[in-house]
Amino acid sequence: MDIKILGSGCKKCNALEEATREALVELGMPVELDHVTDLAAIAAYGVMSTPALVIDNKVVSYGKVLKTSEAKKFIEAAL
Amino acid sequence: MVWDFIQNQVLAMKWLNALIGQGLTSAGLDIATRLGGSLQFFLYDVIKITILLCFLIFLISFIQSYFPPERSKKIMGRFDGIGANTMAALLGTVTPFCSCSSIPLFIGFTSAGLPLGVTFSFLISSPMVDIGSLILLMSFFGAKVAIVYVVVGLIIAVVGGTLIEKLHWEDQVEDFIRNAQAVDIDAPELTRRDRLSYAFEQMSSTFKKVFPYILVGVGIGALIHNWIPEAWVQTVLGSKNPFGVVLATLIGVPMYADIFGTIPVAEALLGKGAQLGTILSFMMAVTTLSLPSIIMLRKAVKLKLLVVFVAICTVGIMLVGYAFNAFQFLFM
């Protein structure tokens, strides 16, 4: 599974990365994720409000810091 | 009659002021003294602004959850010419936007084929006008001032965007933005509960972020209210100084503050004989432009366009100030 956080390095973006990490730990999955900070690359996903969560090249959430439980749901749905 | 009640008790919360006055008096403080008066002003304004902030941010965030920029972009794309500028200005009032995401937003708008001027109409209106400032201004300065402020703000956004469009300076947008490819994505389905919880989270995070500014703003307001001589304020910001508007705008432009922190200062200055237009220019300048947002925008557009953008906003804000001053008798 390919998981990416899109964010400009802001506080909210780091909060989303943290929540996603925790979700992966709770699911017993390898904690592997990329944090994309290149703004042009972020825009290429169609995202205009950061932070966003991308799973297998699909934007599943944007403009929002997900809670761990929410991140978990998105990861489980993509399994 | 009903409106008077809404204006005085619901929006301006006069009952709260009376309550705090009584509380302070029974605690043995004379509210007619400077110290007592300052304390009353401080407590009243902090509590009033906090209540308004929580209520307004909650309401605004709920509405904004229907207009993520990804969706607003699509709506704007359906309009042409000045219609698109008007739509951009209107959507700017309800689309959540912070200057930290101005670059992805710029790329998104540009790659969707939106004209440059439309993007700028959005960028001007978004920080300057929203439902929050409308209700906040109603609470402090009355409905007439609030409505005219919003309408005039929208006009600046439409006219400013249209002027920038006329320049045809597409080459003034940084290359990496013009070359970026972006796709449309669908807004995630949200239930009402999602929206309410989003609104609640926005409310608490905004409160934490803005509260220090409110304390500082009200503190300055309380100082002005009870300690700064009226004659000083009148000389600098009153009708005696024809350049009051220019001065207020130039001070306000680089400043970074929230409208919630700015309004108590504006209120106190107005009470001391500053002119209405001068005060509104100051507030518009503070909220629309700031050094951090200008620096952020510089990453998206080249210097020439940036200068024109700042100039158009500044001149527009000054014109509004002078117009309000000229017609102040209609509002007060």
mmCIF file of C-alpha atoms in Angstrom:
data_model
loop_
_atom_site.group_PDB
_atom_site.id
_atom_site.type_symbol
_atom_site.label_atom_id
_atom_site.label_comp_id
_atom_site.label_asym_id
_atom_site.label_seq_id
_atom_site.Cartn_x
_atom_site.Cartn_y
_atom_site.Cartn_z
ATOM 1 C CA MET A 1 0.000 0.000 0.000
ATOM 2 C CA ASP A 2 1.279 3.417 -0.996
ATOM 3 C CA ILE A 3 0.403 6.093 1.521
ATOM 4 C CA LYS A 4 1.220 9.759 1.084
ATOM 5 C CA ILE A 5 0.569 12.835 3.171
ATOM 6 C CA LEU A 6 0.300 16.021 1.131
ATOM 7 C CA GLY A 7 1.194 19.090 3.110
ATOM 8 C CA SER A 8 3.259 22.223 3.000
ATOM 9 C CA GLY A 9 4.969 21.382 6.276
ATOM 10 C CA CYS A 10 2.405 23.192 8.384
ATOM 11 C CA LYS A 11 1.372 22.136 11.865
ATOM 12 C CA LYS A 12 -1.850 20.551 10.651
ATOM 13 C CA CYS A 13 0.070 18.542 8.070
ATOM 14 C CA ASN A 14 2.321 17.053 10.740
ATOM 15 C CA ALA A 15 -0.725 16.276 12.860
ATOM 16 C CA LEU A 16 -2.211 14.295 9.974
ATOM 17 C CA GLU A 17 1.043 12.404 9.472
ATOM 18 C CA GLU A 18 1.088 11.554 13.162
ATOM 19 C CA ALA A 19 -2.516 10.309 13.105
ATOM 20 C CA THR A 20 -1.824 8.193 10.031
ATOM 21 C CA ARG A 21 1.268 6.665 11.643
ATOM 22 C CA GLU A 22 -0.731 5.766 14.721
ATOM 23 C CA ALA A 23 -3.437 4.241 12.544
ATOM 24 C CA LEU A 24 -0.862 2.044 10.801
ATOM 25 C CA VAL A 25 0.605 0.962 14.139
ATOM 26 C CA GLU A 26 -2.841 0.084 15.475
ATOM 27 C CA LEU A 27 -3.568 -1.936 12.346
ATOM 28 C CA GLY A 28 -0.255 -3.738 12.765
ATOM 29 C CA MET A 29 0.868 -2.601 9.336
ATOM 30 C CA PRO A 30 4.328 -1.453 8.327
ATOM 31 C CA VAL A 31 4.624 2.253 9.044
ATOM 32 C CA GLU A 32 5.677 3.425 5.619
ATOM 33 C CA LEU A 33 4.502 6.733 4.291
ATOM 34 C CA ASP A 34 5.730 9.653 2.235
ATOM 35 C CA HIS A 35 5.239 13.266 3.113
ATOM 36 C CA VAL A 36 4.954 15.316 -0.088
ATOM 37 C CA THR A 37 5.796 18.961 0.446
ATOM 38 C CA ASP A 38 6.367 20.035 -3.156
ATOM 39 C CA LEU A 39 3.482 22.383 -3.818
ATOM 40 C CA ALA A 40 3.302 21.695 -7.537
ATOM 41 C CA ALA A 41 3.167 17.964 -6.823
ATOM 42 C CA ILE A 42 0.410 18.561 -4.279
ATOM 43 C CA ALA A 43 -1.606 20.547 -6.784
ATOM 44 C CA ALA A 44 -1.148 17.771 -9.340
ATOM 45 C CA TYR A 45 -3.395 15.640 -7.141
ATOM 46 C CA GLY A 46 -6.085 18.310 -7.470
ATOM 47 C CA VAL A 47 -5.714 19.256 -3.827
ATOM 48 C CA MET A 48 -5.996 22.928 -2.932
ATOM 49 C CA SER A 49 -6.531 22.684 0.774
ATOM 50 C CA THR A 50 -3.843 20.892 2.727
ATOM 51 C CA PRO A 51 -3.292 18.550 4.454
ATOM 52 C CA ALA A 52 -4.486 15.653 2.340
ATOM 53 C CA LEU A 53 -4.223 11.889 2.582
ATOM 54 C CA VAL A 54 -3.480 9.876 -0.557
ATOM 55 C CA ILE A 55 -3.751 6.088 -0.613
ATOM 56 C CA ASP A 56 -2.627 4.228 -3.735
ATOM 57 C CA ASN A 57 -2.669 7.469 -5.722
ATOM 58 C CA LYS A 58 -6.231 8.277 -4.730
ATOM 59 C CA VAL A 59 -7.030 11.364 -2.643
ATOM 60 C CA VAL A 60 -9.206 10.051 0.155
ATOM 61 C CA SER A 61 -9.328 13.169 2.313
ATOM 62 C CA TYR A 62 -8.254 16.786 2.067
ATOM 63 C CA GLY A 63 -8.398 20.029 4.000
ATOM 64 C CA LYS A 64 -8.728 18.191 7.254
ATOM 65 C CA VAL A 65 -6.672 16.689 10.050
ATOM 66 C CA LEU A 66 -8.083 13.200 10.388
ATOM 67 C CA LYS A 67 -8.394 11.512 13.740
ATOM 68 C CA THR A 68 -6.537 8.229 14.091
ATOM 69 C CA SER A 69 -9.814 6.322 13.900
ATOM 70 C CA GLU A 70 -10.769 8.107 10.683
ATOM 71 C CA ALA A 71 -7.387 7.453 9.098
ATOM 72 C CA LYS A 72 -7.777 3.813 10.098
ATOM 73 C CA LYS A 73 -11.101 3.559 8.254
ATOM 74 C CA PHE A 74 -9.593 4.928 5.039
ATOM 75 C CA ILE A 75 -6.647 2.524 5.249
ATOM 76 C CA GLU A 76 -8.897 -0.437 5.960
ATOM 77 C CA ALA A 77 -11.173 0.511 3.051
ATOM 78 C CA ALA A 78 -8.185 0.463 0.727
ATOM 79 C CA LEU A 79 -6.957 -2.970 1.844
ATOM 80 C CA MET B 1 -38.382 47.930 17.634
ATOM 81 C CA VAL B 2 -37.526 44.235 17.288
ATOM 82 C CA TRP B 3 -34.426 45.161 15.297
ATOM 83 C CA ASP B 4 -33.367 47.608 18.015
ATOM 84 C CA PHE B 5 -33.549 44.801 20.524
ATOM 85 C CA ILE B 6 -31.490 42.498 18.279
ATOM 86 C CA GLN B 7 -28.994 45.267 17.601
ATOM 87 C CA ASN B 8 -28.512 46.377 21.199
ATOM 88 C CA GLN B 9 -29.008 43.251 23.262
ATOM 89 C CA VAL B 10 -28.262 40.289 20.988
ATOM 90 C CA LEU B 11 -25.499 41.669 18.748
ATOM 91 C CA ALA B 12 -23.988 44.387 20.908
ATOM 92 C CA MET B 13 -24.776 42.615 24.227
ATOM 93 C CA LYS B 14 -25.471 45.825 26.161
ATOM 94 C CA TRP B 15 -26.853 43.686 29.000
ATOM 95 C CA LEU B 16 -23.402 42.191 29.443
ATOM 96 C CA ASN B 17 -21.831 45.606 29.875
ATOM 97 C CA ALA B 18 -24.436 46.536 32.491
ATOM 98 C CA LEU B 19 -23.899 43.224 34.262
ATOM 99 C CA ILE B 20 -20.121 43.666 34.404
ATOM 100 C CA GLY B 21 -20.597 47.256 35.592
ATOM 101 C CA GLN B 22 -22.787 46.059 38.448
ATOM 102 C CA GLY B 23 -20.369 43.278 39.283
ATOM 103 C CA LEU B 24 -17.422 45.661 39.451
ATOM 104 C CA THR B 25 -19.384 48.205 41.481
ATOM 105 C CA SER B 26 -20.458 45.638 44.048
ATOM 106 C CA ALA B 27 -16.835 44.489 44.231
ATOM 107 C CA GLY B 28 -16.058 48.009 45.391
ATOM 108 C CA LEU B 29 -14.639 49.424 42.151
ATOM 109 C CA ASP B 30 -15.889 52.743 40.845
ATOM 110 C CA ILE B 31 -16.469 52.283 37.127
ATOM 111 C CA ALA B 32 -16.484 56.057 36.643
ATOM 112 C CA THR B 33 -12.756 56.100 37.373
ATOM 113 C CA ARG B 34 -10.195 55.417 34.695
ATOM 114 C CA LEU B 35 -9.093 52.131 36.165
ATOM 115 C CA GLY B 36 -12.619 50.880 36.749
ATOM 116 C CA GLY B 37 -13.684 52.039 33.292
ATOM 117 C CA SER B 38 -10.732 50.318 31.639
ATOM 118 C CA LEU B 39 -11.456 47.124 33.502
ATOM 119 C CA GLN B 40 -15.114 47.219 32.510
ATOM 120 C CA PHE B 41 -14.211 47.830 28.865
ATOM 121 C CA PHE B 42 -11.668 45.020 28.948
ATOM 122 C CA LEU B 43 -13.936 42.405 30.527
ATOM 123 C CA TYR B 44 -16.945 43.361 28.444
ATOM 124 C CA ASP B 45 -15.072 43.298 25.150
ATOM 125 C CA VAL B 46 -13.142 40.086 25.835
ATOM 126 C CA ILE B 47 -16.305 38.211 26.804
ATOM 127 C CA LYS B 48 -18.381 39.711 23.998
ATOM 128 C CA ILE B 49 -15.788 38.994 21.317
ATOM 129 C CA THR B 50 -15.206 35.475 22.634
ATOM 130 C CA ILE B 51 -18.928 34.688 22.481
ATOM 131 C CA LEU B 52 -19.204 36.173 18.998
ATOM 132 C CA LEU B 53 -16.057 34.397 17.825
ATOM 133 C CA CYS B 54 -17.210 30.975 18.955
ATOM 134 C CA PHE B 55 -20.678 31.434 17.532
ATOM 135 C CA LEU B 56 -19.477 32.941 14.256
ATOM 136 C CA ILE B 57 -16.617 30.554 13.544
ATOM 137 C CA PHE B 58 -18.925 27.629 14.188
ATOM 138 C CA LEU B 59 -21.553 29.027 11.827
ATOM 139 C CA ILE B 60 -19.042 30.027 9.163
ATOM 140 C CA SER B 61 -17.216 26.712 9.254
ATOM 141 C CA PHE B 62 -20.477 24.856 8.860
ATOM 142 C CA ILE B 63 -21.293 26.919 5.759
ATOM 143 C CA GLN B 64 -17.713 26.633 4.499
ATOM 144 C CA SER B 65 -17.853 22.869 4.647
ATOM 145 C CA TYR B 66 -20.168 23.127 1.628
ATOM 146 C CA PHE B 67 -17.636 25.178 -0.350
ATOM 147 C CA PRO B 68 -14.168 23.613 -0.323
ATOM 148 C CA PRO B 69 -11.930 25.431 -2.855
ATOM 149 C CA GLU B 70 -11.948 22.303 -5.012
ATOM 150 C CA ARG B 71 -15.683 22.800 -5.468
ATOM 151 C CA SER B 72 -15.652 26.619 -5.690
ATOM 152 C CA LYS B 73 -13.179 26.280 -8.537
ATOM 153 C CA LYS B 74 -15.665 24.243 -10.538
ATOM 154 C CA ILE B 75 -18.482 26.705 -9.870
ATOM 155 C CA MET B 76 -16.363 29.681 -10.988
ATOM 156 C CA GLY B 77 -15.419 27.857 -14.155
ATOM 157 C CA ARG B 78 -19.017 28.040 -15.320
ATOM 158 C CA PHE B 79 -19.013 31.832 -15.546
ATOM 159 C CA ASP B 80 -17.384 34.279 -17.961
ATOM 160 C CA GLY B 81 -16.148 37.836 -17.853
ATOM 161 C CA ILE B 82 -17.271 40.014 -14.996
ATOM 162 C CA GLY B 83 -19.753 37.338 -13.954
ATOM 163 C CA ALA B 84 -16.801 35.105 -13.110
ATOM 164 C CA ASN B 85 -15.153 37.899 -11.108
ATOM 165 C CA THR B 86 -18.374 38.495 -9.202
ATOM 166 C CA MET B 87 -18.795 34.791 -8.528
ATOM 167 C CA ALA B 88 -15.162 34.579 -7.373
ATOM 168 C CA ALA B 89 -15.682 37.513 -5.006
ATOM 169 C CA LEU B 90 -18.838 35.932 -3.595
ATOM 170 C CA LEU B 91 -17.307 32.475 -3.241
ATOM 171 C CA GLY B 92 -14.283 34.095 -1.625
ATOM 172 C CA THR B 93 -16.549 34.996 1.285
ATOM 173 C CA VAL B 94 -17.610 31.393 1.977
ATOM 174 C CA THR B 95 -14.587 29.329 0.900
ATOM 175 C CA PRO B 96 -12.165 28.464 3.670
ATOM 176 C CA PHE B 97 -8.779 29.858 2.806
ATOM 177 C CA CYS B 98 -5.588 30.551 4.640
ATOM 178 C CA SER B 99 -2.571 32.163 3.073
ATOM 179 C CA CYS B 100 -0.534 28.998 3.742
ATOM 180 C CA SER B 101 -2.487 27.216 1.011
ATOM 181 C CA SER B 102 -2.431 30.103 -1.451
ATOM 182 C CA ILE B 103 0.015 28.346 -3.778
ATOM 183 C CA PRO B 104 -1.877 25.057 -4.254
ATOM 184 C CA LEU B 105 -4.969 27.206 -4.654
ATOM 185 C CA PHE B 106 -3.293 29.362 -7.265
ATOM 186 C CA ILE B 107 -2.147 26.292 -9.200
ATOM 187 C CA GLY B 108 -5.573 24.713 -8.949
ATOM 188 C CA PHE B 109 -7.339 27.800 -10.280
ATOM 189 C CA THR B 110 -4.796 28.471 -13.016
ATOM 190 C CA SER B 111 -4.624 24.934 -14.331
ATOM 191 C CA ALA B 112 -8.418 24.772 -14.392
ATOM 192 C CA GLY B 113 -8.218 27.604 -16.925
ATOM 193 C CA LEU B 114 -9.648 30.291 -14.675
ATOM 194 C CA PRO B 115 -8.531 33.742 -15.835
ATOM 195 C CA LEU B 116 -5.912 35.464 -13.683
ATOM 196 C CA GLY B 117 -8.305 38.270 -12.783
ATOM 197 C CA VAL B 118 -10.842 35.809 -11.411
ATOM 198 C CA THR B 119 -8.211 34.250 -9.166
ATOM 199 C CA PHE B 120 -7.345 37.706 -7.872
ATOM 200 C CA SER B 121 -10.977 38.632 -7.250
ATOM 201 C CA PHE B 122 -11.050 35.560 -5.040
ATOM 202 C CA LEU B 123 -7.759 36.403 -3.341
ATOM 203 C CA ILE B 124 -8.936 39.934 -2.503
ATOM 204 C CA SER B 125 -12.396 39.052 -1.284
ATOM 205 C CA SER B 126 -11.464 35.955 0.697
ATOM 206 C CA PRO B 127 -9.604 37.595 3.576
ATOM 207 C CA MET B 128 -11.452 40.916 3.418
ATOM 208 C CA VAL B 129 -15.084 39.907 3.554
ATOM 209 C CA ASP B 130 -16.894 37.052 5.193
ATOM 210 C CA ILE B 131 -20.028 36.434 7.178
ATOM 211 C CA GLY B 132 -17.965 36.770 10.338
ATOM 212 C CA SER B 133 -16.919 40.320 9.576
ATOM 213 C CA LEU B 134 -20.511 41.162 8.600
ATOM 214 C CA ILE B 135 -21.972 40.090 11.938
ATOM 215 C CA LEU B 136 -19.017 41.378 13.947
ATOM 216 C CA LEU B 137 -19.319 44.818 12.336
ATOM 217 C CA MET B 138 -23.073 44.773 13.001
ATOM 218 C CA SER B 139 -22.383 44.134 16.645
ATOM 219 C CA PHE B 140 -19.911 46.992 16.970
ATOM 220 C CA PHE B 141 -20.956 49.585 14.401
ATOM 221 C CA GLY B 142 -24.528 48.745 13.405
ATOM 222 C CA ALA B 143 -26.162 47.050 10.432
ATOM 223 C CA LYS B 144 -25.810 49.902 7.936
ATOM 224 C CA VAL B 145 -22.052 50.151 8.296
ATOM 225 C CA ALA B 146 -21.678 46.369 8.165
ATOM 226 C CA ILE B 147 -23.683 45.942 4.973
ATOM 227 C CA VAL B 148 -21.957 48.807 3.198
ATOM 228 C CA TYR B 149 -18.551 47.436 4.270
ATOM 229 C CA VAL B 150 -19.326 44.035 2.767
ATOM 230 C CA VAL B 151 -20.760 45.454 -0.459
ATOM 231 C CA VAL B 152 -17.826 47.803 -0.903
ATOM 232 C CA GLY B 153 -15.369 44.980 -0.159
ATOM 233 C CA LEU B 154 -16.965 42.861 -2.874
ATOM 234 C CA ILE B 155 -16.782 45.775 -5.309
ATOM 235 C CA ILE B 156 -13.043 46.199 -4.637
ATOM 236 C CA ALA B 157 -12.582 42.480 -5.290
ATOM 237 C CA VAL B 158 -14.494 42.537 -8.573
ATOM 238 C CA VAL B 159 -12.933 45.772 -9.833
ATOM 239 C CA GLY B 160 -9.431 44.826 -8.657
ATOM 240 C CA GLY B 161 -9.635 41.424 -10.343
ATOM 241 C CA THR B 162 -10.998 42.949 -13.536
ATOM 242 C CA LEU B 163 -8.175 45.504 -13.652
ATOM 243 C CA ILE B 164 -5.564 42.767 -13.224
ATOM 244 C CA GLU B 165 -7.283 40.767 -15.970
ATOM 245 C CA LYS B 166 -7.014 43.759 -18.316
ATOM 246 C CA LEU B 167 -3.236 43.814 -17.871
ATOM 247 C CA HIS B 168 -2.902 40.344 -19.425
ATOM 248 C CA TRP B 169 0.091 39.600 -17.291
ATOM 249 C CA GLU B 170 -0.221 35.830 -17.409
ATOM 250 C CA ASP B 171 3.573 35.699 -17.819
ATOM 251 C CA GLN B 172 3.816 37.290 -14.384
ATOM 252 C CA VAL B 173 2.711 34.061 -12.789
ATOM 253 C CA GLU B 174 5.652 31.894 -11.754
ATOM 254 C CA ASP B 175 6.457 29.220 -14.334
ATOM 255 C CA PHE B 176 6.102 26.259 -12.014
ATOM 256 C CA ILE B 177 2.523 27.298 -11.418
ATOM 257 C CA ARG B 178 1.654 27.806 -15.061
ATOM 258 C CA ASN B 179 3.184 24.470 -15.990
ATOM 259 C CA ALA B 180 1.615 22.495 -13.182
ATOM 260 C CA GLN B 181 -1.059 20.032 -14.113
ATOM 261 C CA ALA B 182 -3.981 19.575 -11.825
ATOM 262 C CA VAL B 183 -7.002 17.367 -11.902
ATOM 263 C CA ASP B 184 -10.510 17.754 -10.599
ATOM 264 C CA ILE B 185 -11.285 15.709 -7.565
ATOM 265 C CA ASP B 186 -14.646 14.986 -6.100
ATOM 266 C CA ALA B 187 -15.536 16.419 -2.763
ATOM 267 C CA PRO B 188 -15.856 13.659 -0.203
ATOM 268 C CA GLU B 189 -19.387 12.913 0.868
ATOM 269 C CA LEU B 190 -20.009 14.542 4.215
ATOM 270 C CA THR B 191 -22.867 13.905 6.563
ATOM 271 C CA ARG B 192 -24.330 16.693 8.648
ATOM 272 C CA ARG B 193 -22.531 15.193 11.611
ATOM 273 C CA ASP B 194 -19.198 15.425 9.768
ATOM 274 C CA ARG B 195 -19.892 19.077 9.045
ATOM 275 C CA LEU B 196 -20.847 19.838 12.633
ATOM 276 C CA SER B 197 -17.752 18.142 13.974
ATOM 277 C CA TYR B 198 -15.634 20.008 11.387
ATOM 278 C CA ALA B 199 -17.254 23.266 12.504
ATOM 279 C CA PHE B 200 -16.579 22.444 16.133
ATOM 280 C CA GLU B 201 -12.925 21.623 15.473
ATOM 281 C CA GLN B 202 -12.503 24.842 13.480
ATOM 282 C CA MET B 203 -14.084 26.788 16.308
ATOM 283 C CA SER B 204 -11.762 25.418 18.972
ATOM 284 C CA SER B 205 -8.601 25.690 16.870
ATOM 285 C CA THR B 206 -9.452 29.243 15.763
ATOM 286 C CA PHE B 207 -10.227 30.204 19.328
ATOM 287 C CA LYS B 208 -6.849 28.933 20.523
ATOM 288 C CA LYS B 209 -5.078 30.717 17.691
ATOM 289 C CA VAL B 210 -6.915 34.032 17.914
ATOM 290 C CA PHE B 211 -7.481 34.456 21.646
ATOM 291 C CA PRO B 212 -4.064 36.051 22.331
ATOM 292 C CA TYR B 213 -4.786 38.600 19.576
ATOM 293 C CA ILE B 214 -8.116 39.376 21.184
ATOM 294 C CA LEU B 215 -6.462 40.007 24.547
ATOM 295 C CA VAL B 216 -3.869 42.290 22.962
ATOM 296 C CA GLY B 217 -6.487 44.042 20.816
ATOM 297 C CA VAL B 218 -8.859 44.633 23.705
ATOM 298 C CA GLY B 219 -5.959 45.696 25.907
ATOM 299 C CA ILE B 220 -4.967 48.351 23.402
ATOM 300 C CA GLY B 221 -8.631 49.273 23.039
ATOM 301 C CA ALA B 222 -8.986 49.705 26.816
ATOM 302 C CA LEU B 223 -5.887 51.904 26.900
ATOM 303 C CA ILE B 224 -7.210 54.101 24.115
ATOM 304 C CA HIS B 225 -10.669 54.138 25.675
ATOM 305 C CA ASN B 226 -9.632 55.548 29.006
ATOM 306 C CA TRP B 227 -6.093 56.884 28.830
ATOM 307 C CA ILE B 228 -5.379 58.447 25.437
ATOM 308 C CA PRO B 229 -6.602 62.061 25.197
ATOM 309 C CA GLU B 230 -9.413 62.576 22.719
ATOM 310 C CA ALA B 231 -7.605 65.521 21.166
ATOM 311 C CA TRP B 232 -4.709 63.302 20.060
ATOM 312 C CA VAL B 233 -6.932 60.806 18.308
ATOM 313 C CA GLN B 234 -8.910 63.593 16.672
ATOM 314 C CA THR B 235 -5.779 65.293 15.425
ATOM 315 C CA VAL B 236 -4.317 62.147 13.860
ATOM 316 C CA LEU B 237 -7.377 60.155 12.788
ATOM 317 C CA GLY B 238 -10.219 62.694 12.956
ATOM 318 C CA SER B 239 -11.623 65.135 10.440
ATOM 319 C CA LYS B 240 -8.794 67.581 11.085
ATOM 320 C CA ASN B 241 -6.289 65.341 9.341
ATOM 321 C CA PRO B 242 -7.014 64.891 5.621
ATOM 322 C CA PHE B 243 -4.371 62.150 5.467
ATOM 323 C CA GLY B 244 -5.828 60.077 8.314
ATOM 324 C CA VAL B 245 -7.087 57.453 5.858
ATOM 325 C CA VAL B 246 -3.744 57.181 4.109
ATOM 326 C CA LEU B 247 -1.951 56.867 7.422
ATOM 327 C CA ALA B 248 -4.378 54.252 8.783
ATOM 328 C CA THR B 249 -4.111 52.175 5.604
ATOM 329 C CA LEU B 250 -0.328 52.273 5.427
ATOM 330 C CA ILE B 251 -0.052 51.221 9.064
ATOM 331 C CA GLY B 252 -2.620 48.471 8.549
ATOM 332 C CA VAL B 253 -1.184 46.876 5.390
ATOM 333 C CA PRO B 254 1.907 45.116 6.809
ATOM 334 C CA MET B 255 0.165 44.237 10.084
ATOM 335 C CA TYR B 256 -0.948 40.704 10.658
ATOM 336 C CA ALA B 257 -3.952 40.423 12.900
ATOM 337 C CA ASP B 258 -7.335 38.871 12.963
ATOM 338 C CA ILE B 259 -10.486 40.950 12.568
ATOM 339 C CA PHE B 260 -11.474 39.797 16.058
ATOM 340 C CA GLY B 261 -8.359 41.400 17.494
ATOM 341 C CA THR B 262 -8.640 44.528 15.358
ATOM 342 C CA ILE B 263 -12.212 45.470 16.093
ATOM 343 C CA PRO B 264 -11.804 46.512 19.767
ATOM 344 C CA VAL B 265 -9.027 48.907 18.745
ATOM 345 C CA ALA B 266 -11.242 50.292 15.986
ATOM 346 C CA GLU B 267 -14.173 50.662 18.375
ATOM 347 C CA ALA B 268 -12.107 52.551 20.948
ATOM 348 C CA LEU B 269 -10.623 54.875 18.314
ATOM 349 C CA LEU B 270 -14.076 55.623 16.936
ATOM 350 C CA GLY B 271 -15.299 56.472 20.434
ATOM 351 C CA LYS B 272 -12.440 58.951 20.732
ATOM 352 C CA GLY B 273 -13.407 60.878 17.627
ATOM 353 C CA ALA B 274 -11.591 59.059 14.836
ATOM 354 C CA GLN B 275 -13.529 59.139 11.593
ATOM 355 C CA LEU B 276 -15.496 56.076 10.548
ATOM 356 C CA GLY B 277 -13.879 55.762 7.107
ATOM 357 C CA THR B 278 -10.423 56.008 8.610
ATOM 358 C CA ILE B 279 -11.204 53.188 11.026
ATOM 359 C CA LEU B 280 -12.711 50.980 8.331
ATOM 360 C CA SER B 281 -9.677 51.547 6.087
ATOM 361 C CA PHE B 282 -7.493 50.408 8.938
ATOM 362 C CA MET B 283 -9.529 47.249 9.473
ATOM 363 C CA MET B 284 -9.686 46.411 5.786
ATOM 364 C CA ALA B 285 -5.948 46.937 5.429
ATOM 365 C CA VAL B 286 -5.142 44.751 8.420
ATOM 366 C CA THR B 287 -7.345 41.862 7.328
ATOM 367 C CA THR B 288 -6.756 41.935 3.557
ATOM 368 C CA LEU B 289 -3.015 42.389 3.341
ATOM 369 C CA SER B 290 -0.247 41.414 5.684
ATOM 370 C CA LEU B 291 3.457 40.895 5.366
ATOM 371 C CA PRO B 292 3.242 37.081 5.745
ATOM 372 C CA SER B 293 0.522 36.775 3.096
ATOM 373 C CA ILE B 294 2.400 39.062 0.701
ATOM 374 C CA ILE B 295 5.573 37.005 1.134
ATOM 375 C CA MET B 296 3.581 33.833 0.502
ATOM 376 C CA LEU B 297 2.012 35.270 -2.637
ATOM 377 C CA ARG B 298 5.429 36.314 -3.923
ATOM 378 C CA LYS B 299 6.183 32.617 -4.368
ATOM 379 C CA ALA B 300 3.278 32.345 -6.797
ATOM 380 C CA VAL B 301 3.543 35.576 -8.792
ATOM 381 C CA LYS B 302 6.419 37.727 -9.967
ATOM 382 C CA LEU B 303 7.287 41.021 -8.337
ATOM 383 C CA LYS B 304 5.604 43.296 -10.903
ATOM 384 C CA LEU B 305 2.214 41.654 -10.496
ATOM 385 C CA LEU B 306 2.631 41.469 -6.731
ATOM 386 C CA VAL B 307 3.266 45.213 -6.563
ATOM 387 C CA VAL B 308 0.209 45.936 -8.702
ATOM 388 C CA PHE B 309 -1.936 43.656 -6.553
ATOM 389 C CA VAL B 310 -0.833 45.378 -3.346
ATOM 390 C CA ALA B 311 -1.262 48.797 -4.960
ATOM 391 C CA ILE B 312 -4.785 48.062 -6.190
ATOM 392 C CA CYS B 313 -5.851 46.810 -2.767
ATOM 393 C CA THR B 314 -4.249 49.744 -0.988
ATOM 394 C CA VAL B 315 -5.772 52.383 -3.259
ATOM 395 C CA GLY B 316 -9.174 50.660 -3.138
ATOM 396 C CA ILE B 317 -9.091 50.596 0.649
ATOM 397 C CA MET B 318 -8.155 54.282 0.798
ATOM 398 C CA LEU B 319 -10.986 55.214 -1.580
ATOM 399 C CA VAL B 320 -13.419 53.345 0.666
ATOM 400 C CA GLY B 321 -12.098 55.262 3.660
ATOM 401 C CA TYR B 322 -12.584 58.636 2.026
ATOM 402 C CA ALA B 323 -16.047 57.677 0.762
ATOM 403 C CA PHE B 324 -17.115 56.582 4.243
ATOM 404 C CA ASN B 325 -15.731 59.777 5.758
ATOM 405 C CA ALA B 326 -17.585 61.904 3.227
ATOM 406 C CA PHE B 327 -20.868 60.141 3.962
ATOM 407 C CA GLN B 328 -20.292 59.518 7.657
ATOM 408 C CA PHE B 329 -23.360 61.584 8.563
ATOM 409 C CA LEU B 330 -25.524 58.894 6.961
ATOM 410 C CA PHE B 331 -24.235 56.203 9.281
ATOM 411 C CA MET B 332 -23.784 57.675 12.715
#
